[in-house]
Coordinates of C-alpha atoms and ligand atoms in Angstrom, one line a residue:
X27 CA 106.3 -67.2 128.7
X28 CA 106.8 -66.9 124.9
X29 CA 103.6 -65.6 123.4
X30 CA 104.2 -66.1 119.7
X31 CA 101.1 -65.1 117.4
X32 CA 101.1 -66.1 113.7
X33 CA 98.9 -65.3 110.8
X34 CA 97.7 -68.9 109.9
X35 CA 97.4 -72.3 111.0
X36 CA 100.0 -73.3 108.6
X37 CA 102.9 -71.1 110.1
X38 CA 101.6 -72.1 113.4
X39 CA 101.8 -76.0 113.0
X40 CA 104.9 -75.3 111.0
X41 CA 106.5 -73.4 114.1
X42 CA 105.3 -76.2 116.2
X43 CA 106.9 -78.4 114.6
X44 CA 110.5 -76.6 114.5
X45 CA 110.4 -76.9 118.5
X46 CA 109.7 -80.0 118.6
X47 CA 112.2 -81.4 116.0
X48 CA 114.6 -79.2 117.4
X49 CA 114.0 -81.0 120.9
X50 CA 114.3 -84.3 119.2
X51 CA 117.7 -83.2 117.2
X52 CA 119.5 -81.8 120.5
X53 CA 118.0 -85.5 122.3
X54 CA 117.3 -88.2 119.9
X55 CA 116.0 -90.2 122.7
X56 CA 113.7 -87.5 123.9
X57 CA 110.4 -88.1 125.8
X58 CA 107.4 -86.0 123.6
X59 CA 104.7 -85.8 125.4
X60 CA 102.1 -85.3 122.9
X61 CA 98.2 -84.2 122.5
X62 CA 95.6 -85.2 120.3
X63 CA 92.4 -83.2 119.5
X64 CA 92.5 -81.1 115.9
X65 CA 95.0 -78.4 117.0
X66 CA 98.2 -80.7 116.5
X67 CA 97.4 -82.4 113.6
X68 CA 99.2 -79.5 111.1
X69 CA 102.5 -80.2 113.5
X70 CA 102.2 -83.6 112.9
X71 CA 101.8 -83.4 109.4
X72 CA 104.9 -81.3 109.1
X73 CA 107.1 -83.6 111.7
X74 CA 106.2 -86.6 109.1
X75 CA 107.3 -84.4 106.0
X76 CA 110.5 -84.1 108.0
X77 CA 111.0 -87.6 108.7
X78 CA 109.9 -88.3 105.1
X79 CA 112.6 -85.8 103.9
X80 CA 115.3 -87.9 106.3
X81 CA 115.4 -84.9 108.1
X82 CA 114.3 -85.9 111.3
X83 CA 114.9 -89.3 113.3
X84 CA 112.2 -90.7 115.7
X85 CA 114.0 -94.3 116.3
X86 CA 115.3 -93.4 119.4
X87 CA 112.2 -91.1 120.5
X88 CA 109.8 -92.6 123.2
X89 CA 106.0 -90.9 123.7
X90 CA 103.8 -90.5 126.1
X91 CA 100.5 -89.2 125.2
X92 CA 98.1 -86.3 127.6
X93 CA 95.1 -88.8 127.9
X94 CA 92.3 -91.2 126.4
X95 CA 88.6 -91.5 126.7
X96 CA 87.7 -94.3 128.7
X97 CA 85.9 -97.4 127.2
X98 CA 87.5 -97.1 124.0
X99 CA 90.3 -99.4 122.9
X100 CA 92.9 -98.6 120.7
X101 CA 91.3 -100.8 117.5
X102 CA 88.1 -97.7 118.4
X103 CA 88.4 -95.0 115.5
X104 CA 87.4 -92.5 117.8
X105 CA 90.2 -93.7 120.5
X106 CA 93.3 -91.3 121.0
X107 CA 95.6 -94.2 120.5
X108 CA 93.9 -94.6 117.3
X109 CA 94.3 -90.9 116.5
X110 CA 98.0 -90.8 117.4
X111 CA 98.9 -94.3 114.6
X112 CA 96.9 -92.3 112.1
X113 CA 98.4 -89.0 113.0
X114 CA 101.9 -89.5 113.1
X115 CA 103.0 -93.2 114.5
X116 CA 102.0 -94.8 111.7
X117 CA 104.0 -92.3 109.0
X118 CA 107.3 -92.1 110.9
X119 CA 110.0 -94.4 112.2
X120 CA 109.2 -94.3 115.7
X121 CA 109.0 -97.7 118.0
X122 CA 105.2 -97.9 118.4
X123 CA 106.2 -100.1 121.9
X124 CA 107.8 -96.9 123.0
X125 CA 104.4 -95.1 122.5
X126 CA 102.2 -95.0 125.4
X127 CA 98.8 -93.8 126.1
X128 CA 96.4 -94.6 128.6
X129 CA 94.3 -98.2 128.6
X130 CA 90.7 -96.4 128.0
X131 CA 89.7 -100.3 128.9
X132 CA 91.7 -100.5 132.1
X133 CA 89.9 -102.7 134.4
X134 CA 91.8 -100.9 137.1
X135 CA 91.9 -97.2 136.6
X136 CA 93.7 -96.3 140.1
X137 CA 96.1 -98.8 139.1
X138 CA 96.4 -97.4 135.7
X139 CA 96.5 -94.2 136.7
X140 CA 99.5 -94.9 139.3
X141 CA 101.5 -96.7 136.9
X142 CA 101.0 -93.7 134.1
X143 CA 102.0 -91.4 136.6
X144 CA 105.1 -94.0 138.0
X145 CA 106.2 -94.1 133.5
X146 CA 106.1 -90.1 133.6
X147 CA 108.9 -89.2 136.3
X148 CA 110.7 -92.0 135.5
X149 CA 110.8 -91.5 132.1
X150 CA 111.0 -87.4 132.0
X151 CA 109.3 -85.7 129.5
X152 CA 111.3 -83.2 127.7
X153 CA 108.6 -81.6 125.7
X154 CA 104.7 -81.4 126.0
X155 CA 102.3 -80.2 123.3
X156 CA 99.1 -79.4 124.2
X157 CA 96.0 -78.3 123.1
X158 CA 93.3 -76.2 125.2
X159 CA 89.8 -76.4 125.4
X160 CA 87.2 -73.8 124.8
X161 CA 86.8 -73.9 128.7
X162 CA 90.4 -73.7 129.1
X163 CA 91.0 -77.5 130.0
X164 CA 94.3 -79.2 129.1
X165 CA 94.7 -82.5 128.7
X166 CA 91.4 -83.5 130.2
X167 CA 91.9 -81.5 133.3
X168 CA 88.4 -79.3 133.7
X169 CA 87.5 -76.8 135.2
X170 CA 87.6 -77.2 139.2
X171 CA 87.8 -75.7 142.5
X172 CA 91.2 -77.3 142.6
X173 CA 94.1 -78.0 140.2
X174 CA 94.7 -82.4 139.9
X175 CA 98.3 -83.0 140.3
X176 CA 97.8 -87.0 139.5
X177 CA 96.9 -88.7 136.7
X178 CA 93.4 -89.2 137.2
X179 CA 89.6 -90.1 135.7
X180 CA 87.6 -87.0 135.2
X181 CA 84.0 -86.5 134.0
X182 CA 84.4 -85.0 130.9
X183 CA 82.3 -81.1 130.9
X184 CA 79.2 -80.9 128.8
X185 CA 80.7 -78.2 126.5
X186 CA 83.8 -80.8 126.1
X187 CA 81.2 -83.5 125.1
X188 CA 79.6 -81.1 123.0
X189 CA 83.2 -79.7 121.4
X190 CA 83.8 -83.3 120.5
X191 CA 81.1 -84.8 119.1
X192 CA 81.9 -83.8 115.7
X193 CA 84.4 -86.8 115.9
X194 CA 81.1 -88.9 116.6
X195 CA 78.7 -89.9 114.6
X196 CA 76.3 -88.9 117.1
X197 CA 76.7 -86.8 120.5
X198 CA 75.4 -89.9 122.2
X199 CA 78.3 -91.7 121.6
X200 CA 80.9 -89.4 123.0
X201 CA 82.4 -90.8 125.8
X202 CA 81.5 -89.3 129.2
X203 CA 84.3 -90.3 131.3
X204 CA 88.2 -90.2 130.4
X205 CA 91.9 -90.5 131.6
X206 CA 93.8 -87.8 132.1
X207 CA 97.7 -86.7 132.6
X208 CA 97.4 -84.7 135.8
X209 CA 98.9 -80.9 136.5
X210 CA 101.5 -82.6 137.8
X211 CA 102.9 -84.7 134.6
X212 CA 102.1 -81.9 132.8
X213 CA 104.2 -79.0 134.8
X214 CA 107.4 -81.6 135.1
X215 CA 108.0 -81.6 131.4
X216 CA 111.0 -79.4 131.1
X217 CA 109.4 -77.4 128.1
X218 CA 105.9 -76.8 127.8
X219 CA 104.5 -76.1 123.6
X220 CA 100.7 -75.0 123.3
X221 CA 99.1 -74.5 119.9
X222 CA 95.8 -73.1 120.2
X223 CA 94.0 -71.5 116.7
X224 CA 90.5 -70.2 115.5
X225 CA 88.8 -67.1 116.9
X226 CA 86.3 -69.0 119.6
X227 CA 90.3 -69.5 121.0
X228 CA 91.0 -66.1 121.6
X229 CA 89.1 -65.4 124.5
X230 CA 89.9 -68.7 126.4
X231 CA 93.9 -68.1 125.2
X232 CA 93.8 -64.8 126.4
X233 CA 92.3 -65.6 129.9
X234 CA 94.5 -68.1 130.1
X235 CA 98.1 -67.0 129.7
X236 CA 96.9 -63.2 130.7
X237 CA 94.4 -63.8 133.3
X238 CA 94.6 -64.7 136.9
X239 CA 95.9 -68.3 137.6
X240 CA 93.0 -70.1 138.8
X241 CA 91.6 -73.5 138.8
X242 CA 88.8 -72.9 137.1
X243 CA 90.5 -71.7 133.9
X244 CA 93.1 -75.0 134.0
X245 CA 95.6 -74.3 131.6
X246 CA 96.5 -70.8 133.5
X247 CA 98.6 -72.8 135.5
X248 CA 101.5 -72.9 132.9
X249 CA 102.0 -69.2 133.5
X250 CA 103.9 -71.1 136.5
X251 CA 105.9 -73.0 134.2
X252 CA 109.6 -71.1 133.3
X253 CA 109.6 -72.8 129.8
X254 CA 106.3 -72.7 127.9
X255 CA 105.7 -71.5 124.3
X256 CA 102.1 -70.4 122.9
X257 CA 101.6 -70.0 119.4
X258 CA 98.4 -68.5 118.5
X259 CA 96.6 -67.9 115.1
X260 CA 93.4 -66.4 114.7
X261 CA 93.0 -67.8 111.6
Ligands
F6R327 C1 93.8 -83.8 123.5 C2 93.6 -82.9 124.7 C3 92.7 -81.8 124.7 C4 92.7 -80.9 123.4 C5 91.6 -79.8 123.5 C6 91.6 -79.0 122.3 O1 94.7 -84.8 123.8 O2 94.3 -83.2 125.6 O3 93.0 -81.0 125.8 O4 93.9 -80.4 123.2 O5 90.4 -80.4 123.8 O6 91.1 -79.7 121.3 P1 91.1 -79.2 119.8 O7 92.6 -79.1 119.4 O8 90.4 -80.3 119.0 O9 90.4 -77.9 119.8

């Protein structure tokens, strides 16, 4: 594992970014698999300054994002396809019907589970940014007695629902139930990028990535992973 610390958020997401657009330089039709959540939105911010610039080319570049609430559709401000076209889709020349995320409105969710799962492997994902939680979830995999190597529906944790309801107007309105990219999706990306910052991180990042590898601390798994990349700031 590459354990890269870095005094602020703005070398962090401008780090981030330098991975990623190197992926996307060596591969220009590269598979990002991509996180939402307010940890990637620097990275984003830099990957559009680079497209901007005519530095960086997304036309060939397919996504495929980590997960979505359930219930909300993409037109839903709060919605992680929402957050994604505002974040980056929208500000860079990528083929939006090469961007997928999961249907929070799926009628079916085994079925859209399988077929998010079937899109993954097929596809290959060459690079995954994520995100952790303050309980150490990725993606939306919580804390359990087992790791979830599908994608899956999960009941989101009450200190998720509480993490994100600044995004709400009220807690009541966070979602309770999601979609998530499995352990499974996750670990077969051939290079793993986390970006984790703030000081109520550094306990969780620590037991993470220095800790045992257990279920109950999810994102411990990617000590198993033989290409991952942290970048930390305190700040
Ligand atoms: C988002 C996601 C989550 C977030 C995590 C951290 O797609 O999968 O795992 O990465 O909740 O969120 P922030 O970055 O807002 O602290």
């Amino acid at each position: 594992m590459n354990f890269i610390k870095v005094e602020n958020y703005d070398i962090l997401s401008e780090k981030a970014a330098e991975i990623i657009a190197n992926v996307i330089k060596a591969k220009p039709d590269c598979v990002l698999g991509l996180a939402t959540g307010s940890s990637p939105v620097g990275t984003y911010k830099k990957l559009i300054e680079m497209n901007k610039k005519g530095e960086l080319d997304f036309s060939k570049a397919t996504s495929i994002n980590l997960d979505e609430y359930e219930g909300l559709d993409g037109e839903h401000d709060q919605s992680y396809r929402y957050f994604m076209n505002d974040n980056l889709f929208n500000h860079v020349n990528i083929d939006k019907s090469k961007t997928f995320v999961p249907n929070g409105k799926a009628t079916d969710i085994p079925a859209e589970c399988k077929a998010y799962d079937d899109r993954i492997y097929e596809m290959g994902i060459d690079i995954q940014l994520l995100g952790i939680g303050l309980d150490g979830h990725i993606g939306f995999n919580e804390p359990d007695k087992y790791f979830t190597k599908e994608t899956h529906r999960v009941v989101l944790d009450e200190s998720t629902i509480v993490a994100n309801a600044r995004f709400f107007e009220s807690i009541d309105d966070v979602p309770k139930t999601a979609i998530t990219m499995g352990m499974g999706g996750i670990m077969s990306a051939k290079k793993v990028l986390l970006v984790a910052n703030g000081a109520n991180k550094k306990e969780i990042v620590e037991k993470a990535f220095f800790g045992p590898i257990t279920p109950e601390v999810p994102a411990s798994i990617l000590q198993l992973h033989n290409d991952v990349t942290v970048i930390y700031s305190e700040n």
